[in-house]
């Protein structure tokens, strides 16, 4: 977390040499890989530690880290467009507990950012029914019995978001970790509950306007510890709620109704404040991706992972689209400089330059994305 990646990886490597079931060492290593965008290495260590997941809910050491470990595994799958593998990380949880909400909602929101939607899962179901392949072994339909409030047939992204609502603490404003309020709004939006998302955002607004009461230092980290990705905020929770969380929820609601240009403007204004919510690199990067996706959509650049056809150059003269194309180019160039090993970033870089009519640059970026593992393993693998 302090940026000493090499030292951290050596320490984690020694721990894993002693025991492959040292889950906290695996979690720390994967965080390091994410910080340096080494998703291919992350996949390799996860394959080597597959047995760690086989009996994850049955007496495994440090089971409190399992939701985070599954989230990391899912994120390392989304980057190279292995969205079905990432979906399985959510579906394999037999039940979603309150402690899982942060990671489960973040994973589903990341899937939404790369263009995964209900139509995508419908296409997967159709492909599964039409031919014999490896696809059926993934639980695209959780196929539960409907007990414990869980839907009996969960096949879409909307269904998966709805599973989270009973454990989200809907309507309860989180005071210690304001980012949880943002994820509650994201979950409501993903579940198609925009009206409830508006109501909860207004409740957040009212709570943020109340006079802040300083919390004792020991209250910053409940129960003596917190997951690595939660971190501690740089502002008092009340200030973070007012200055960042509420405007961020407003921006998500604007994005949900399809006003991409306004959402991009709101998120761009908030971007310098993302860090004030606390958390680690992955949490900040998810917010950055949300901004980038809003800009891409405002620029009429496709974001969906299944897009494989060449993106046509923009030939119109709409000032808003042209502005957002140039803004998208600036953002993806910056992201490529920070995450030079990220296949998803290079794919978006390629699409933006195709839209700008810069085919030579776009083709090189597309090859770079493929070289880093994007959509490797055949069409059905993604």
Short mmCIF file of C-alpha atoms in Angstrom, two decimals:
data_model
loop_
_atom_site.label_atom_id
_atom_site.label_comp_id
_atom_site.label_asym_id
_atom_site.label_seq_id
_atom_site.Cartn_x
_atom_site.Cartn_y
_atom_site.Cartn_z
CA UNK A 1 0.00 0.00 0.00
CA UNK A 2 2.97 2.33 0.54
CA UNK A 3 4.18 1.76 -3.00
CA UNK A 4 7.02 -0.67 -2.19
CA UNK A 5 5.69 -3.23 -4.67
CA UNK A 6 8.86 -5.29 -5.09
CA UNK A 7 9.43 -5.60 -1.33
CA UNK A 8 5.79 -6.52 -0.77
CA UNK A 9 5.89 -9.19 -3.47
CA UNK A 10 9.05 -10.73 -2.01
CA UNK A 11 7.46 -10.91 1.44
CA UNK A 12 4.25 -12.39 0.00
CA UNK A 13 6.29 -14.86 -2.07
CA UNK A 14 8.07 -16.11 1.03
CA UNK A 15 4.71 -16.54 2.79
CA UNK A 16 3.29 -18.48 -0.16
CA UNK A 17 6.41 -20.66 -0.25
CA UNK A 18 5.65 -21.69 3.31
CA UNK A 19 1.97 -22.32 2.59
CA UNK A 20 -0.15 -21.87 -0.52
CA UNK A 21 -3.12 -21.29 1.78
CA UNK A 22 -1.74 -17.99 3.09
CA UNK A 23 -4.69 -16.06 1.74
CA UNK A 24 -3.60 -12.64 2.95
CA UNK A 25 -0.32 -13.04 1.02
CA UNK A 26 -2.32 -13.86 -2.11
CA UNK A 27 -4.56 -10.83 -1.60
CA UNK A 28 -1.56 -8.53 -1.09
CA UNK A 29 0.18 -9.93 -4.18
CA UNK A 30 -2.92 -9.40 -6.33
CA UNK A 31 -3.21 -5.82 -5.11
CA UNK A 32 0.39 -5.32 -6.21
CA UNK A 33 -0.34 -6.81 -9.62
CA UNK A 34 -3.34 -4.51 -9.98
CA UNK A 35 -1.31 -1.43 -9.08
CA UNK A 36 1.17 -2.32 -11.83
CA UNK A 37 -1.48 -3.61 -14.29
CA UNK A 38 0.15 -7.05 -14.45
CA UNK A 39 -3.10 -8.90 -15.01
CA UNK A 40 -1.48 -11.78 -16.85
CA UNK A 41 0.70 -12.51 -13.82
CA UNK A 42 -2.36 -12.19 -11.63
CA UNK A 43 -4.13 -14.82 -13.73
CA UNK A 44 -1.14 -17.12 -13.46
CA UNK A 45 -0.97 -17.04 -9.67
CA UNK A 46 -4.74 -17.48 -9.47
CA UNK A 47 -4.56 -20.58 -11.65
CA UNK A 48 -1.81 -21.96 -9.44
CA UNK A 49 -3.96 -21.33 -6.38
CA UNK A 50 -7.21 -22.69 -7.82
CA UNK A 51 -7.46 -25.19 -4.99
CA UNK A 52 -7.79 -22.23 -2.61
CA UNK A 53 -11.23 -21.58 -4.08
CA UNK A 54 -12.45 -25.16 -4.23
CA UNK A 55 -13.46 -25.33 -0.58
CA UNK A 56 -13.53 -21.62 0.06
CA UNK A 57 -16.54 -21.74 2.36
CA UNK A 58 -15.51 -24.83 4.29
CA UNK A 59 -12.94 -24.26 7.01
CA UNK A 60 -10.46 -22.29 4.92
CA UNK A 61 -8.06 -20.11 6.93
CA UNK A 62 -8.83 -16.39 7.06
CA UNK A 63 -12.26 -16.78 5.49
CA UNK A 64 -12.89 -13.06 6.19
CA UNK A 65 -10.66 -12.33 3.19
CA UNK A 66 -12.55 -14.60 0.80
CA UNK A 67 -14.95 -11.94 -0.55
CA UNK A 68 -11.97 -9.71 -1.28
CA UNK A 69 -10.06 -12.58 -2.87
CA UNK A 70 -13.00 -13.41 -5.14
CA UNK A 71 -13.34 -9.73 -6.05
CA UNK A 72 -9.66 -9.55 -6.99
CA UNK A 73 -10.03 -12.68 -9.06
CA UNK A 74 -13.04 -11.19 -10.81
CA UNK A 75 -11.29 -7.88 -11.54
CA UNK A 76 -8.25 -9.67 -12.96
CA UNK A 77 -10.68 -11.49 -15.28
CA UNK A 78 -12.56 -8.38 -16.41
CA UNK A 79 -9.44 -6.54 -17.61
CA UNK A 80 -8.64 -9.05 -20.40
CA UNK A 81 -12.40 -9.30 -21.17
CA UNK A 82 -12.98 -12.63 -19.41
CA UNK A 83 -16.34 -11.37 -18.22
CA UNK A 84 -17.89 -14.82 -17.91
CA UNK A 85 -15.15 -15.89 -15.53
CA UNK A 86 -15.75 -12.72 -13.52
CA UNK A 87 -19.50 -13.48 -13.49
CA UNK A 88 -18.74 -16.92 -12.08
CA UNK A 89 -16.95 -15.28 -9.13
CA UNK A 90 -20.25 -13.66 -8.21
CA UNK A 91 -22.43 -16.65 -9.02
CA UNK A 92 -20.29 -19.13 -7.11
CA UNK A 93 -21.21 -17.42 -3.86
CA UNK A 94 -24.08 -19.58 -2.60
CA UNK A 95 -25.36 -16.62 -0.63
CA UNK A 96 -24.45 -12.96 -0.43
CA UNK A 97 -23.82 -11.76 3.11
CA UNK A 98 -23.63 -8.19 4.42
CA UNK A 99 -19.84 -8.38 4.52
CA UNK A 100 -19.78 -9.28 0.82
CA UNK A 101 -21.70 -6.22 -0.34
CA UNK A 102 -18.72 -3.94 -0.92
CA UNK A 103 -16.91 -6.46 -3.11
CA UNK A 104 -19.95 -7.96 -4.87
CA UNK A 105 -21.41 -4.58 -5.81
CA UNK A 106 -18.01 -3.31 -6.98
CA UNK A 107 -17.57 -6.40 -9.18
CA UNK A 108 -21.00 -6.02 -10.80
CA UNK A 109 -20.45 -2.29 -11.36
CA UNK A 110 -17.13 -3.04 -13.10
CA UNK A 111 -18.94 -5.51 -15.35
CA UNK A 112 -21.46 -2.80 -16.18
CA UNK A 113 -18.64 -0.36 -17.03
CA UNK A 114 -17.27 -2.67 -19.72
CA UNK A 115 -20.66 -2.89 -21.39
CA UNK A 116 -22.00 -6.10 -19.88
CA UNK A 117 -25.79 -5.95 -19.75
CA UNK A 118 -28.86 -8.17 -19.76
CA UNK A 119 -28.66 -8.65 -23.54
CA UNK A 120 -25.12 -9.99 -23.16
CA UNK A 121 -26.25 -12.73 -20.77
CA UNK A 122 -29.22 -13.50 -23.02
CA UNK A 123 -26.82 -14.05 -25.92
CA UNK A 124 -24.67 -16.30 -23.72
CA UNK A 125 -27.72 -18.35 -22.72
CA UNK A 126 -28.69 -18.73 -26.36
CA UNK A 127 -25.18 -19.82 -27.34
CA UNK A 128 -25.16 -22.33 -24.48
CA UNK A 129 -28.47 -23.83 -25.60
CA UNK A 130 -27.49 -24.06 -29.26
CA UNK A 131 -24.19 -25.88 -29.00
CA UNK A 132 -22.14 -28.07 -26.77
CA UNK A 133 -19.15 -26.23 -25.33
CA UNK A 134 -17.47 -25.43 -22.05
CA UNK A 135 -20.07 -22.70 -21.41
CA UNK A 136 -22.58 -24.74 -19.33
CA UNK A 137 -20.11 -25.28 -16.50
CA UNK A 138 -20.43 -21.60 -15.64
CA UNK A 139 -23.45 -20.81 -13.44
CA UNK A 140 -25.12 -18.17 -15.59
CA UNK A 141 -28.33 -19.14 -13.89
CA UNK A 142 -27.87 -19.56 -10.16
CA UNK A 143 -30.98 -21.72 -10.35
CA UNK A 144 -31.73 -21.50 -6.64
CA UNK A 145 -34.94 -22.65 -5.04
CA UNK A 146 -35.99 -19.12 -4.18
CA UNK A 147 -35.36 -19.64 -0.47
CA UNK A 148 -33.90 -17.01 1.88
CA UNK A 149 -35.18 -14.24 -0.34
CA UNK A 150 -33.02 -15.28 -3.26
CA UNK A 151 -34.65 -15.34 -6.72
CA UNK A 152 -35.13 -18.83 -8.09
CA UNK A 153 -33.79 -17.95 -11.54
CA UNK A 154 -31.00 -15.39 -11.83
CA UNK A 155 -29.82 -14.98 -15.40
CA UNK A 156 -29.25 -11.26 -16.06
CA UNK A 157 -27.07 -8.50 -14.66
CA UNK A 158 -30.20 -6.82 -13.27
CA UNK A 159 -31.09 -10.03 -11.41
CA UNK A 160 -27.62 -10.17 -9.91
CA UNK A 161 -27.83 -6.57 -8.68
CA UNK A 162 -31.22 -7.38 -7.12
CA UNK A 163 -29.63 -10.14 -5.06
CA UNK A 164 -27.53 -7.44 -3.37
CA UNK A 165 -30.40 -5.20 -2.29
CA UNK A 166 -31.49 -7.18 0.81
CA UNK A 167 -27.94 -7.05 2.24
CA UNK A 168 -27.11 -3.50 1.14
CA UNK A 169 -28.60 -1.84 4.19
CA UNK A 170 -30.83 0.10 1.78
CA UNK A 171 -31.97 3.36 3.33
CA UNK A 172 -29.29 3.36 6.05
CA UNK A 173 -26.61 6.03 5.59
CA UNK A 174 -23.11 4.70 6.22
CA UNK A 175 -21.10 7.12 8.33
CA UNK A 176 -17.70 5.41 8.66
CA UNK A 177 -17.22 4.50 4.97
CA UNK A 178 -19.04 6.99 2.70
CA UNK A 179 -18.07 5.01 -0.41
CA UNK A 180 -20.57 2.31 0.65
CA UNK A 181 -23.35 4.83 0.07
CA UNK A 182 -22.13 5.31 -3.50
CA UNK A 183 -22.17 1.54 -4.03
CA UNK A 184 -25.71 1.32 -2.65
CA UNK A 185 -26.86 3.84 -5.25
CA UNK A 186 -24.93 1.93 -7.94
CA UNK A 187 -26.63 -1.33 -6.86
CA UNK A 188 -30.08 0.28 -6.98
CA UNK A 189 -29.35 1.67 -10.45
CA UNK A 190 -28.09 -1.72 -11.63
CA UNK A 191 -31.24 -3.37 -10.24
CA UNK A 192 -33.43 -0.97 -12.20
CA UNK A 193 -34.59 0.83 -9.05
CA UNK A 194 -33.84 4.41 -10.15
CA UNK A 195 -36.64 5.91 -8.04
CA UNK A 196 -35.27 4.28 -4.89
CA UNK A 197 -31.77 5.42 -5.88
CA UNK A 198 -33.08 9.02 -6.06
CA UNK A 199 -34.75 8.67 -2.67
CA UNK A 200 -31.60 7.30 -1.05
CA UNK A 201 -29.47 10.05 -2.61
CA UNK A 202 -31.82 12.66 -1.16
CA UNK A 203 -31.52 10.94 2.23
CA UNK A 204 -27.74 11.16 1.88
CA UNK A 205 -28.03 14.84 1.07
CA UNK A 206 -30.07 15.49 4.20
CA UNK A 207 -27.63 13.50 6.33
CA UNK A 208 -24.65 15.36 4.87
CA UNK A 209 -26.18 18.72 5.76
CA UNK A 210 -26.38 17.89 9.45
CA UNK A 211 -23.68 19.26 11.70
CA UNK A 212 -20.67 16.97 11.79
CA UNK A 213 -19.71 15.47 15.15
CA UNK A 214 -16.04 14.43 15.36
CA UNK A 215 -15.57 10.69 15.82
CA UNK A 216 -12.99 9.27 18.23
CA UNK A 217 -9.82 8.00 16.48
CA UNK A 218 -10.56 4.36 17.30
CA UNK A 219 -13.87 4.61 15.41
CA UNK A 220 -12.06 5.08 12.09
CA UNK A 221 -11.49 1.32 11.71
CA UNK A 222 -14.33 -0.76 13.16
CA UNK A 223 -13.77 -4.12 14.84
CA UNK A 224 -10.01 -3.60 14.95
CA UNK A 225 -9.49 -3.96 11.19
CA UNK A 226 -10.88 -3.40 7.73
CA UNK A 227 -10.37 -4.92 4.28
CA UNK A 228 -7.40 -3.52 2.41
CA UNK A 229 -9.58 -1.87 -0.23
CA UNK A 230 -11.63 0.07 2.33
CA UNK A 231 -8.74 2.10 3.72
CA UNK A 232 -9.41 5.23 5.72
CA UNK A 233 -10.85 8.45 4.33
CA UNK A 234 -8.80 11.64 4.16
CA UNK A 235 -11.75 13.70 5.38
CA UNK A 236 -14.13 13.32 8.26
CA UNK A 237 -16.90 11.03 7.06
CA UNK A 238 -19.46 13.84 7.20
CA UNK A 239 -17.31 16.03 4.94
CA UNK A 240 -16.56 13.17 2.55
CA UNK A 241 -20.29 12.48 2.36
CA UNK A 242 -21.10 16.10 1.57
CA UNK A 243 -18.14 16.95 -0.69
CA UNK A 244 -17.77 13.72 -2.65
CA UNK A 245 -20.30 10.94 -2.02
CA UNK A 246 -23.50 12.92 -2.62
CA UNK A 247 -22.28 14.64 -5.83
CA UNK A 248 -20.95 11.29 -7.02
CA UNK A 249 -24.37 9.68 -6.48
CA UNK A 250 -25.95 12.55 -8.41
CA UNK A 251 -23.53 11.89 -11.27
CA UNK A 252 -24.37 8.17 -11.30
CA UNK A 253 -28.08 8.98 -11.49
CA UNK A 254 -27.45 11.31 -14.44
CA UNK A 255 -25.37 8.58 -16.10
CA UNK A 256 -28.17 6.05 -15.51
CA UNK A 257 -30.73 8.17 -17.33
CA UNK A 258 -28.43 8.35 -20.36
CA UNK A 259 -27.27 11.97 -20.18
CA UNK A 260 -23.65 11.04 -20.77
CA UNK A 261 -22.35 14.55 -21.44
CA UNK A 262 -23.73 15.95 -18.17
CA UNK A 263 -22.54 12.90 -16.23
CA UNK A 264 -19.05 13.29 -17.73
CA UNK A 265 -18.97 16.96 -16.71
CA UNK A 266 -20.03 16.17 -13.14
CA UNK A 267 -17.53 13.33 -12.79
CA UNK A 268 -14.71 15.37 -14.33
CA UNK A 269 -15.32 18.13 -11.80
CA UNK A 270 -15.30 15.56 -8.98
CA UNK A 271 -12.20 13.71 -10.18
CA UNK A 272 -9.69 15.64 -8.02
CA UNK A 273 -11.79 14.67 -4.98
CA UNK A 274 -12.06 10.92 -5.65
CA UNK A 275 -9.15 10.26 -3.31
CA UNK A 276 -10.95 11.99 -0.44
CA UNK A 277 -13.23 8.96 -0.14
CA UNK A 278 -10.22 6.92 0.97
CA UNK A 279 -9.64 3.37 -0.12
CA UNK A 280 -6.91 1.92 -2.28
CA UNK A 281 -5.82 1.98 -5.91
CA UNK A 282 -8.61 -0.34 -7.07
CA UNK A 283 -11.37 1.77 -5.56
CA UNK A 284 -9.96 4.99 -7.05
CA UNK A 285 -9.49 3.29 -10.41
CA UNK A 286 -13.13 2.14 -10.49
CA UNK A 287 -14.23 5.77 -10.12
CA UNK A 288 -11.75 6.81 -12.82
CA UNK A 289 -13.17 4.13 -15.12
CA UNK A 290 -16.68 5.42 -14.46
CA UNK A 291 -15.57 8.87 -15.63
CA UNK A 292 -13.85 7.45 -18.71
CA UNK A 293 -16.88 5.35 -19.68
CA UNK A 294 -19.17 8.40 -19.34
CA UNK A 295 -16.85 10.37 -21.65
CA UNK A 296 -16.62 7.49 -24.15
CA UNK A 297 -20.39 7.20 -24.29
CA UNK A 298 -20.75 10.98 -24.71
CA UNK A 299 -18.27 10.68 -27.61
CA UNK A 300 -20.33 7.81 -29.12
CA UNK A 301 -17.43 5.37 -28.68
CA UNK A 302 -18.59 1.79 -27.93
CA UNK A 303 -17.38 0.43 -24.59
CA UNK A 304 -18.72 -3.14 -24.70
CA UNK A 305 -16.11 -5.90 -24.55
CA UNK A 306 -17.79 -7.97 -27.24
CA UNK A 307 -17.22 -5.22 -29.85
CA UNK A 308 -14.73 -6.66 -32.34
CA UNK A 309 -15.62 -4.81 -35.55
CA UNK A 310 -13.59 -1.76 -36.44
CA UNK A 311 -15.14 1.43 -35.08
CA UNK A 312 -16.08 3.85 -37.86
CA UNK A 313 -14.62 7.40 -37.85
CA UNK A 314 -16.93 10.14 -36.66
CA UNK A 315 -17.98 12.26 -39.63
CA UNK A 316 -20.50 14.57 -37.95
CA UNK A 317 -20.07 18.09 -36.66
CA UNK A 318 -21.80 17.91 -33.27
CA UNK A 319 -19.64 20.12 -30.99
CA UNK A 320 -20.45 18.00 -27.93
CA UNK A 321 -19.37 14.75 -29.59
CA UNK A 322 -16.18 16.38 -30.95
CA UNK A 323 -15.34 17.83 -27.52
CA UNK A 324 -15.84 14.51 -25.80
CA UNK A 325 -13.77 12.71 -28.45
CA UNK A 326 -10.83 14.97 -27.71
CA UNK A 327 -11.43 14.61 -23.98
CA UNK A 328 -11.60 10.81 -24.37
CA UNK A 329 -8.29 10.87 -26.24
CA UNK A 330 -6.68 12.85 -23.42
CA UNK A 331 -8.05 10.50 -20.75
CA UNK A 332 -7.07 7.25 -22.52
CA UNK A 333 -3.60 8.63 -23.29
CA UNK A 334 -3.15 9.47 -19.63
CA UNK A 335 -4.48 6.07 -18.60
CA UNK A 336 -2.12 4.29 -20.99
CA UNK A 337 0.82 6.13 -19.43
CA UNK A 338 -0.28 5.02 -15.95
CA UNK A 339 -1.46 1.52 -16.90
CA UNK A 340 0.71 0.54 -19.81
CA UNK A 341 0.00 -3.18 -19.29
CA UNK A 342 -3.79 -2.88 -19.16
CA UNK A 343 -5.41 -4.64 -22.16
CA UNK A 344 -8.78 -2.95 -21.62
CA UNK A 345 -7.15 0.50 -21.63
CA UNK A 346 -5.38 -0.16 -24.93
CA UNK A 347 -8.63 -1.47 -26.42
CA UNK A 348 -10.40 1.77 -25.49
CA UNK A 349 -7.38 3.71 -26.80
CA UNK A 350 -7.82 1.91 -30.13
CA UNK A 351 -11.55 2.64 -30.35
CA UNK A 352 -11.10 6.34 -29.58
CA UNK A 353 -8.47 6.71 -32.31
CA UNK A 354 -10.59 4.79 -34.80
CA UNK A 355 -13.39 7.26 -34.02
CA UNK A 356 -10.95 10.14 -34.61
CA UNK A 357 -9.94 8.65 -37.97
CA UNK A 358 -6.40 7.79 -36.78
CA UNK A 359 -6.40 4.24 -38.13
CA UNK A 360 -2.65 3.62 -37.92
CA UNK A 361 -2.54 4.51 -34.21
CA UNK A 362 -5.75 2.58 -33.56
CA UNK A 363 -4.41 -0.60 -35.21
CA UNK A 364 -1.21 -0.51 -33.16
CA UNK A 365 -3.23 -0.05 -29.95
CA UNK A 366 -5.54 -2.94 -30.86
CA UNK A 367 -2.53 -5.21 -31.41
CA UNK A 368 -1.11 -4.08 -28.07
CA UNK A 369 -4.40 -5.04 -26.36
CA UNK A 370 -4.32 -8.48 -27.99
CA UNK A 371 -0.68 -8.93 -27.03
CA UNK A 372 -1.61 -8.25 -23.41
CA UNK A 373 -4.28 -10.98 -23.50
CA UNK A 374 -7.51 -9.24 -24.48
CA UNK A 375 -10.13 -11.75 -25.59
CA UNK A 376 -7.58 -14.55 -25.76
CA UNK A 377 -9.02 -18.07 -25.81
CA UNK A 378 -11.59 -17.63 -28.55
CA UNK A 379 -14.87 -15.77 -28.87
CA UNK A 380 -16.81 -18.05 -26.52
CA UNK A 381 -14.25 -17.50 -23.77
CA UNK A 382 -15.27 -13.88 -23.49
#
